[in-house]
């Protein structure tokens, strides 16, 4: 494999999952802080109060990135650190944290990719309805503009939202994520307002006319395949494909929501006002692909969505997700074929395994090493066939707070001993570092 010279080799994180100190230095409360402090929401009652203590150990973490030879790092900004009430009053100390982080990344030759929204809405905005309130789109654009002005001279790669589908489905429909709602109407509204907010943020960046700035959206994608030739299985697979893979990208690239999903949701269709779709179609510079697994689906009248996933004979991660590297190739090719020449980044790809520290103080994780290798091979296949792939970010730089699963799922290249906050590079980290070094030497 010979990836292009300017390919970005990175790892990804998100603010609430790693930073800790959620209320330090004048930060406002986020919905994840509130949610994780609500009994019964998170496995083992875990919270992000300490997490990886990255808010205080960020220099050491950049040092690890440098040692691994990463030339890129994707992280997110905690909205409530910089705008404690979500809008209005700016908290300079919160901004300073990200200023310093970006400066030291650049000093180490590491290109930052900044995600503006990785799920931690300021709680004050949730109290006004959160994303279910149409105003949230403008609040988000105001916050985005603040960040463009603060960091735009040094940050050239911006992602508006991380996985809006997950926000809508897990946050507003199924209640497993903050804000913990189970309301299909609110979910549908939230989805539409996320798209509007995304587009208004893109427009805010364009208006500032910052040289070299690129902006895109990060989506969770994966093949949704029928379990058989049976037309009912085919139909549910198509519905899921349109729902997961097209629901947020079709509006941006085609100007409409996928028809099959609209028919399925009936009266709960998104509240599209005249002119919305034109705004949402504001051109973007890249699509971020978060790829973890596929789903094989069968019709099942007794299941809530008329379908069920059919378990496959294959290796599964600790999340219960099938390891299916070929799906990365399939989804990259599908994106390229469907939405044209837009550049793509793999903004997340990774696996949780039950890592342990052995008696030599090492973490031997051959399964993760193989996971990364196999996915890179599939990414390379797509690249060779003309897909404009620009970078790969492993999820995650280090073990962290895995949302509703707390600290029980380890995705990191760096093992984190949460008692001592010591970071220990896993075997896969050494492998990835070596792979990157080889690529950069070619
Ligand atoms: C993605 C999220 C990321 C992480 C991985 C495992 O859905 O974007 O924060 O939790 O899954």
Tab-separated table of C-alpha atoms in Angstrom, residues 205-369:
chain	number	residue	atom	x	y	z
A	205	UNK	CA	-17.462	30.150	7.550
A	206	UNK	CA	-17.854	31.110	3.892
A	207	UNK	CA	-18.841	34.653	4.913
A	208	UNK	CA	-15.562	35.060	6.806
A	209	UNK	CA	-13.623	34.105	3.694
A	210	UNK	CA	-10.725	32.518	5.545
A	211	UNK	CA	-7.998	31.333	3.157
A	212	UNK	CA	-7.728	27.548	2.916
A	213	UNK	CA	-10.635	26.766	5.238
A	214	UNK	CA	-12.461	23.483	4.523
A	215	UNK	CA	-15.691	22.406	6.143
A	216	UNK	CA	-17.715	19.211	6.096
A	217	UNK	CA	-20.019	16.997	8.127
A	218	UNK	CA	-19.254	13.700	9.857
A	219	UNK	CA	-21.741	10.870	9.320
A	220	UNK	CA	-22.017	7.324	10.631
A	221	UNK	CA	-22.322	5.066	7.616
A	222	UNK	CA	-22.304	1.367	6.859
A	223	UNK	CA	-23.782	-1.172	4.442
A	224	UNK	CA	-27.356	-2.196	5.276
A	225	UNK	CA	-27.733	-5.529	3.534
A	226	UNK	CA	-30.718	-7.838	3.076
A	227	UNK	CA	-30.447	-11.266	4.698
A	228	UNK	CA	-31.936	-12.919	1.596
A	229	UNK	CA	-33.404	-12.374	-1.863
A	230	UNK	CA	-36.834	-12.271	-0.299
A	231	UNK	CA	-38.511	-8.988	-1.374
A	232	UNK	CA	-39.543	-8.185	2.214
A	233	UNK	CA	-35.920	-8.494	3.389
A	234	UNK	CA	-34.828	-6.365	0.435
A	235	UNK	CA	-37.385	-3.725	1.351
A	236	UNK	CA	-36.277	-3.405	4.984
A	237	UNK	CA	-32.616	-3.257	3.933
A	238	UNK	CA	-33.438	-0.432	1.527
A	239	UNK	CA	-35.351	1.420	4.231
A	240	UNK	CA	-32.408	1.158	6.636
A	241	UNK	CA	-29.918	2.093	3.947
A	242	UNK	CA	-31.860	5.244	3.152
A	243	UNK	CA	-32.399	6.015	6.818
A	244	UNK	CA	-28.821	5.551	8.017
A	245	UNK	CA	-26.744	6.404	4.945
A	246	UNK	CA	-28.884	8.917	3.049
A	247	UNK	CA	-31.064	10.719	5.566
A	248	UNK	CA	-28.539	13.495	6.229
A	249	UNK	CA	-26.533	13.412	2.991
A	250	UNK	CA	-29.378	13.460	0.447
A	251	UNK	CA	-30.695	16.802	1.737
A	252	UNK	CA	-27.193	18.305	1.462
A	253	UNK	CA	-26.349	16.902	-1.969
A	254	UNK	CA	-29.753	16.365	-3.581
A	255	UNK	CA	-32.017	18.746	-1.680
A	256	UNK	CA	-34.544	16.202	-0.437
A	257	UNK	CA	-35.060	13.584	2.242
A	258	UNK	CA	-35.107	9.985	0.971
A	259	UNK	CA	-38.618	9.051	-0.116
A	260	UNK	CA	-38.809	5.613	1.475
A	261	UNK	CA	-38.063	7.064	4.897
A	262	UNK	CA	-40.586	9.884	4.449
A	263	UNK	CA	-43.310	7.377	3.585
A	264	UNK	CA	-42.331	5.262	6.581
A	265	UNK	CA	-42.479	8.106	9.115
A	266	UNK	CA	-45.729	9.497	7.707
A	267	UNK	CA	-47.077	12.316	9.892
A	268	UNK	CA	-43.679	12.643	11.624
A	269	UNK	CA	-41.960	13.958	8.501
A	270	UNK	CA	-39.358	16.666	9.187
A	271	UNK	CA	-40.774	20.226	9.476
A	272	UNK	CA	-39.328	21.593	6.233
A	273	UNK	CA	-40.146	25.252	5.644
A	274	UNK	CA	-39.910	26.938	2.297
A	275	UNK	CA	-36.287	27.800	1.528
A	276	UNK	CA	-34.845	25.306	4.040
A	277	UNK	CA	-33.641	22.825	1.465
A	278	UNK	CA	-31.786	25.517	-0.477
A	279	UNK	CA	-29.949	26.498	2.703
A	280	UNK	CA	-29.189	22.874	3.553
A	281	UNK	CA	-27.727	22.391	0.071
A	282	UNK	CA	-24.953	24.905	0.791
A	283	UNK	CA	-21.918	23.151	-0.742
A	284	UNK	CA	-19.473	21.449	1.616
A	285	UNK	CA	-15.810	20.535	1.107
A	286	UNK	CA	-15.759	16.966	2.393
A	287	UNK	CA	-17.748	14.151	3.939
A	288	UNK	CA	-16.387	12.572	7.117
A	289	UNK	CA	-17.068	8.850	7.266
A	290	UNK	CA	-17.368	7.072	10.597
A	291	UNK	CA	-17.314	3.394	9.774
A	292	UNK	CA	-17.589	0.573	12.294
A	293	UNK	CA	-19.780	-2.230	10.974
A	294	UNK	CA	-22.600	-3.341	8.689
A	295	UNK	CA	-26.109	-4.619	9.363
A	296	UNK	CA	-27.690	-7.655	7.768
A	297	UNK	CA	-31.449	-7.218	7.954
A	298	UNK	CA	-34.533	-9.377	7.732
A	299	UNK	CA	-38.201	-8.516	7.719
A	300	UNK	CA	-39.815	-9.176	11.079
A	301	UNK	CA	-43.378	-8.050	11.659
A	302	UNK	CA	-43.000	-8.356	15.447
A	303	UNK	CA	-40.021	-5.973	15.746
A	304	UNK	CA	-40.539	-2.248	16.318
A	305	UNK	CA	-39.345	-1.160	12.857
A	306	UNK	CA	-40.627	-4.267	11.081
A	307	UNK	CA	-37.092	-5.625	10.829
A	308	UNK	CA	-34.353	-7.303	12.817
A	309	UNK	CA	-30.603	-7.638	12.359
A	310	UNK	CA	-29.429	-11.158	11.577
A	311	UNK	CA	-26.307	-12.225	13.516
A	312	UNK	CA	-23.344	-13.225	11.346
A	313	UNK	CA	-20.693	-15.891	11.888
A	314	UNK	CA	-17.745	-13.543	12.279
A	315	UNK	CA	-15.536	-11.846	14.801
A	316	UNK	CA	-17.407	-9.247	16.861
A	317	UNK	CA	-15.981	-6.444	18.978
A	318	UNK	CA	-16.869	-5.765	22.607
A	319	UNK	CA	-19.642	-3.502	21.317
A	320	UNK	CA	-21.168	-6.553	19.651
A	321	UNK	CA	-20.349	-5.063	16.269
A	322	UNK	CA	-19.387	-7.460	13.470
A	323	UNK	CA	-15.881	-6.890	12.105
A	324	UNK	CA	-16.503	-6.407	8.378
A	325	UNK	CA	-13.627	-4.488	6.779
A	326	UNK	CA	-15.020	-4.845	3.268
A	327	UNK	CA	-17.903	-2.631	4.322
A	328	UNK	CA	-15.520	0.307	4.421
A	329	UNK	CA	-14.657	-0.237	0.765
A	330	UNK	CA	-18.335	-0.678	-0.071
A	331	UNK	CA	-19.407	2.503	1.677
A	332	UNK	CA	-16.590	4.611	0.191
A	333	UNK	CA	-17.425	3.390	-3.302
A	334	UNK	CA	-21.128	3.987	-2.728
A	335	UNK	CA	-20.501	7.537	-1.486
A	336	UNK	CA	-18.302	8.357	-4.445
A	337	UNK	CA	-20.775	6.853	-6.901
A	338	UNK	CA	-23.750	8.617	-5.316
A	339	UNK	CA	-22.527	12.075	-4.342
A	340	UNK	CA	-19.720	12.564	-6.865
A	341	UNK	CA	-16.247	13.960	-6.517
A	342	UNK	CA	-16.462	15.352	-2.965
A	343	UNK	CA	-13.326	14.530	-0.913
A	344	UNK	CA	-13.726	11.960	1.848
A	345	UNK	CA	-12.031	11.482	5.194
A	346	UNK	CA	-12.382	8.420	7.371
A	347	UNK	CA	-13.042	10.438	10.504
A	348	UNK	CA	-13.570	7.385	12.727
A	349	UNK	CA	-12.846	3.675	12.486
A	350	UNK	CA	-11.912	1.482	15.378
A	351	UNK	CA	-12.713	-1.385	17.696
A	352	UNK	CA	-13.282	-2.042	21.392
A	353	UNK	CA	-11.685	-5.178	22.760
A	354	UNK	CA	-11.247	-6.383	26.350
A	355	UNK	CA	-7.696	-5.080	26.736
A	356	UNK	CA	-5.684	-5.867	29.832
A	357	UNK	CA	-2.292	-4.867	31.088
A	358	UNK	CA	-0.127	-8.011	31.224
A	359	UNK	CA	2.617	-8.861	33.751
A	360	UNK	CA	5.200	-7.104	31.572
A	361	UNK	CA	3.177	-3.921	31.703
A	362	UNK	CA	2.145	-4.274	28.049
A	363	UNK	CA	-1.182	-4.473	26.251
A	364	UNK	CA	-1.211	-7.167	23.611
A	365	UNK	CA	-4.103	-6.469	21.229
A	366	UNK	CA	-3.523	-8.399	18.016
A	367	UNK	CA	-7.212	-8.182	17.139
A	368	UNK	CA	-7.107	-4.379	17.022
A	369	UNK	CA	-3.905	-4.403	15.022
